[in-house]
Each structure stands twice: as C-alpha cells, then as structure tokens.
C-alpha cells in the first residue's frame, strides 16, 4: 500500500472512531440527565442554622438519634417566636409537623440559642428553597419525557457512523485497486515463487 493510500485509510478510520465516540458521548449525557431528573439527590448546600442544613432539594436535620432528610417539595415552613427559643415549624407533604430549632446549648442559662433575625432569615431561606423546588417539580415530568424521547432518537441516529463506515469501505476498495499496490503484490508473489523454486520449501511468513 502506498503512503498516500495508507494515510487515506487512516483518516477514514479516525473519522469513524470520532463518530462512534460522539454517539456514545451523547447517549451518556442524556442518560445522566434522566438519572438526575429521576433522583436529584440533595443538591447544592444553601444555608445552615444549628442542627438544620438546607440543601437545594432537602432539609437535613441532625439530632441525637442521627441524621434525617425532609424533602422540600410540598414542605411548609413557618416561623414562631418564643421567649427563650425561636422555632421553625415544618409541615411535610404527608401532613406531619416537625417543630425545629437549633439545639446548640447556650453559654448562659436561659440565653436565646439564636436571635430572632437569624431564625427568621433561615425560615425565609427554607421557604424560598421550597418555592424553587415546587416549581422544579412541576417541570420535571415534561423534562423527563423530553429527555427520554431524545435518548430514544439518539440511540436510533447512527447516520454519522454509517457515513464514516461507508467511507472506510470506499477507501479500502480504492486502495485494493491502487496500481502501486498491484505492482507490489506482483513483485511479492514473484519473490515467493523464486524462493520456492530455489529451496523447494514454502517461504516463512
């Protein structure tokens, strides 16, 4: 095979490899997008106050028995003032009420654990995160349907690979018809026959 023929075949194979990689990359992107829509996890950390840590999708509560997460979708958060402690009342989507306030022990007995403004601000942060999560949940079904449809279409769309494979086939066909290759093959065949005539043995491969 001539150098030019070899370069043409190498370029065609590289184009096929690139088309295959782009195809796989697109499938992975859509599969990851669908996985995130189905299970977004906790999301980005937004704020914290005492035992409460607010994430993009959940409110994490750390207490004596352990840690638990309350989903933000459908959650109702309400501030309640008190003489010693200011509380946040949380009502989850199932209707269960969780009265929560930071449980850090004060340095002085009867001292407020957190001032009113801090607890109010955190309550507002929870309420805003809940509003964002509720809005997100109304869009998820449509986004999930669209992503699943795109994945199905992407799996079926192998046009770029088919074009690249055809080009590889055409290049190899042209190379087989290359007069330089035919001369080289003829010369090789003559050499093999001469070897056999002189030695009486089949040449080693």
Short mmCIF file of C-alpha atoms in Angstrom, two decimals, residues 59-195:
data_model
loop_
_atom_site.label_atom_id
_atom_site.label_comp_id
_atom_site.label_asym_id
_atom_site.label_seq_id
_atom_site.Cartn_x
_atom_site.Cartn_y
_atom_site.Cartn_z
CA UNK A 59 -33.59 19.96 54.62
CA UNK A 60 -31.20 17.81 56.66
CA UNK A 61 -31.80 17.59 60.40
CA UNK A 62 -29.07 16.34 62.72
CA UNK A 63 -30.17 15.33 66.21
CA UNK A 64 -29.24 12.86 68.93
CA UNK A 65 -30.55 9.69 67.21
CA UNK A 66 -28.94 10.57 63.89
CA UNK A 67 -29.48 12.48 60.67
CA UNK A 68 -32.60 12.57 58.51
CA UNK A 69 -33.69 14.42 55.43
CA UNK A 70 -37.01 16.16 54.79
CA UNK A 71 -37.88 16.68 51.14
CA UNK A 72 -38.55 20.31 50.25
CA UNK A 73 -41.26 19.56 47.68
CA UNK A 74 -44.59 20.36 49.31
CA UNK A 75 -42.97 21.40 52.61
CA UNK A 76 -44.49 24.26 54.63
CA UNK A 77 -42.12 26.26 56.85
CA UNK A 78 -43.39 28.70 59.49
CA UNK A 79 -41.50 30.87 61.97
CA UNK A 80 -42.69 31.00 65.59
CA UNK A 81 -41.25 33.34 68.18
CA UNK A 82 -40.64 32.36 71.79
CA UNK A 83 -39.33 33.88 74.97
CA UNK A 84 -36.22 31.70 75.05
CA UNK A 85 -36.17 29.89 71.74
CA UNK A 86 -37.44 30.92 68.32
CA UNK A 87 -38.74 27.91 66.40
CA UNK A 88 -39.34 26.80 62.85
CA UNK A 89 -42.43 24.62 62.35
CA UNK A 90 -42.18 22.35 59.33
CA UNK A 91 -45.17 20.51 57.88
CA UNK A 92 -44.17 17.92 55.30
CA UNK A 93 -46.17 16.80 52.29
CA UNK A 94 -47.72 13.96 54.32
CA UNK A 95 -49.02 16.44 56.92
CA UNK A 96 -46.52 15.54 59.66
CA UNK A 97 -45.42 18.54 61.74
CA UNK A 98 -41.80 18.94 62.83
CA UNK A 99 -41.01 21.66 65.36
CA UNK A 100 -37.38 22.51 64.90
CA UNK A 101 -34.96 24.97 66.38
CA UNK A 102 -31.17 24.83 66.69
CA UNK A 103 -30.18 22.80 69.74
CA UNK A 104 -26.81 24.37 70.48
CA UNK A 105 -26.52 24.77 74.24
CA UNK A 106 -26.28 28.46 75.21
CA UNK A 107 -23.27 29.71 77.13
CA UNK A 108 -25.56 31.27 79.75
CA UNK A 109 -28.73 29.57 81.09
CA UNK A 110 -31.95 30.95 79.58
CA UNK A 111 -29.95 32.77 76.91
CA UNK A 112 -31.50 32.61 73.45
CA UNK A 113 -29.79 30.00 71.29
CA UNK A 114 -30.20 32.11 68.16
CA UNK A 115 -31.58 35.61 67.86
CA UNK A 116 -34.92 36.21 66.20
CA UNK A 117 -33.49 37.67 63.00
CA UNK A 118 -31.25 34.66 62.37
CA UNK A 119 -34.14 32.21 62.75
CA UNK A 120 -36.46 34.40 60.65
CA UNK A 121 -33.83 34.67 57.91
CA UNK A 122 -33.30 30.92 57.87
CA UNK A 123 -37.06 30.33 57.71
CA UNK A 124 -37.25 32.64 54.68
CA UNK A 125 -34.36 30.75 53.07
CA UNK A 126 -36.28 27.48 53.56
CA UNK A 127 -39.47 28.99 52.15
CA UNK A 128 -37.65 30.26 49.05
CA UNK A 129 -35.94 26.90 48.53
CA UNK A 130 -39.34 25.18 48.85
CA UNK A 131 -40.82 27.54 46.23
CA UNK A 132 -37.97 26.74 43.84
CA UNK A 133 -38.36 23.01 44.46
CA UNK A 134 -42.11 23.11 43.90
CA UNK A 135 -41.56 24.95 40.63
CA UNK A 136 -38.94 22.40 39.61
CA UNK A 137 -41.30 19.50 40.35
CA UNK A 138 -43.96 20.93 38.05
CA UNK A 139 -41.41 20.94 35.19
CA UNK A 140 -39.80 17.54 35.81
CA UNK A 141 -42.46 15.35 34.08
CA UNK A 142 -42.21 17.34 30.85
CA UNK A 143 -38.40 17.48 31.01
CA UNK A 144 -38.19 13.75 31.73
CA UNK A 145 -40.48 12.89 28.81
CA UNK A 146 -38.45 15.12 26.50
CA UNK A 147 -35.11 13.66 27.66
CA UNK A 148 -36.35 10.08 27.25
CA UNK A 149 -37.56 10.89 23.74
CA UNK A 150 -34.23 12.49 22.88
CA UNK A 151 -32.41 9.40 24.18
CA UNK A 152 -34.55 7.12 22.03
CA UNK A 153 -33.88 9.28 18.96
CA UNK A 154 -30.16 9.49 19.74
CA UNK A 155 -29.88 5.70 20.01
CA UNK A 156 -31.53 5.31 16.61
CA UNK A 157 -29.48 8.05 14.94
CA UNK A 158 -26.40 6.23 13.63
CA UNK A 159 -26.14 8.21 10.40
CA UNK A 160 -22.74 9.73 11.10
CA UNK A 161 -21.28 6.30 11.89
CA UNK A 162 -22.83 4.76 8.77
CA UNK A 163 -21.39 7.51 6.56
CA UNK A 164 -17.96 7.04 8.17
CA UNK A 165 -18.12 3.24 7.71
CA UNK A 166 -19.02 3.65 4.04
CA UNK A 167 -16.07 5.99 3.60
CA UNK A 168 -13.74 3.41 5.17
CA UNK A 169 -15.10 0.75 2.80
CA UNK A 170 -14.67 3.02 -0.24
CA UNK A 171 -11.13 3.96 0.73
CA UNK A 172 -10.17 0.32 1.18
CA UNK A 173 -11.71 -0.59 -2.17
CA UNK A 174 -9.76 2.19 -3.87
CA UNK A 175 -6.58 1.05 -2.14
CA UNK A 176 -7.05 -2.50 -3.41
CA UNK A 177 -7.27 -1.08 -6.92
CA UNK A 178 -4.17 1.08 -6.41
CA UNK A 179 -1.69 0.29 -9.27
CA UNK A 180 1.22 0.72 -6.85
CA UNK A 181 -0.28 -1.93 -4.62
CA UNK A 182 -0.84 -4.27 -7.57
CA UNK A 183 2.82 -3.91 -8.59
CA UNK A 184 3.96 -4.54 -5.01
CA UNK A 185 1.73 -7.62 -4.73
CA UNK A 186 3.04 -8.93 -8.06
CA UNK A 187 6.64 -8.42 -7.04
CA UNK A 188 5.99 -10.17 -3.72
CA UNK A 189 4.38 -13.12 -5.48
CA UNK A 190 7.38 -13.43 -7.85
CA UNK A 191 9.78 -13.38 -4.91
CA UNK A 192 7.84 -16.12 -3.16
CA UNK A 193 7.84 -18.30 -6.25
CA UNK A 194 11.61 -17.82 -6.73
CA UNK A 195 12.21 -18.75 -3.10
#
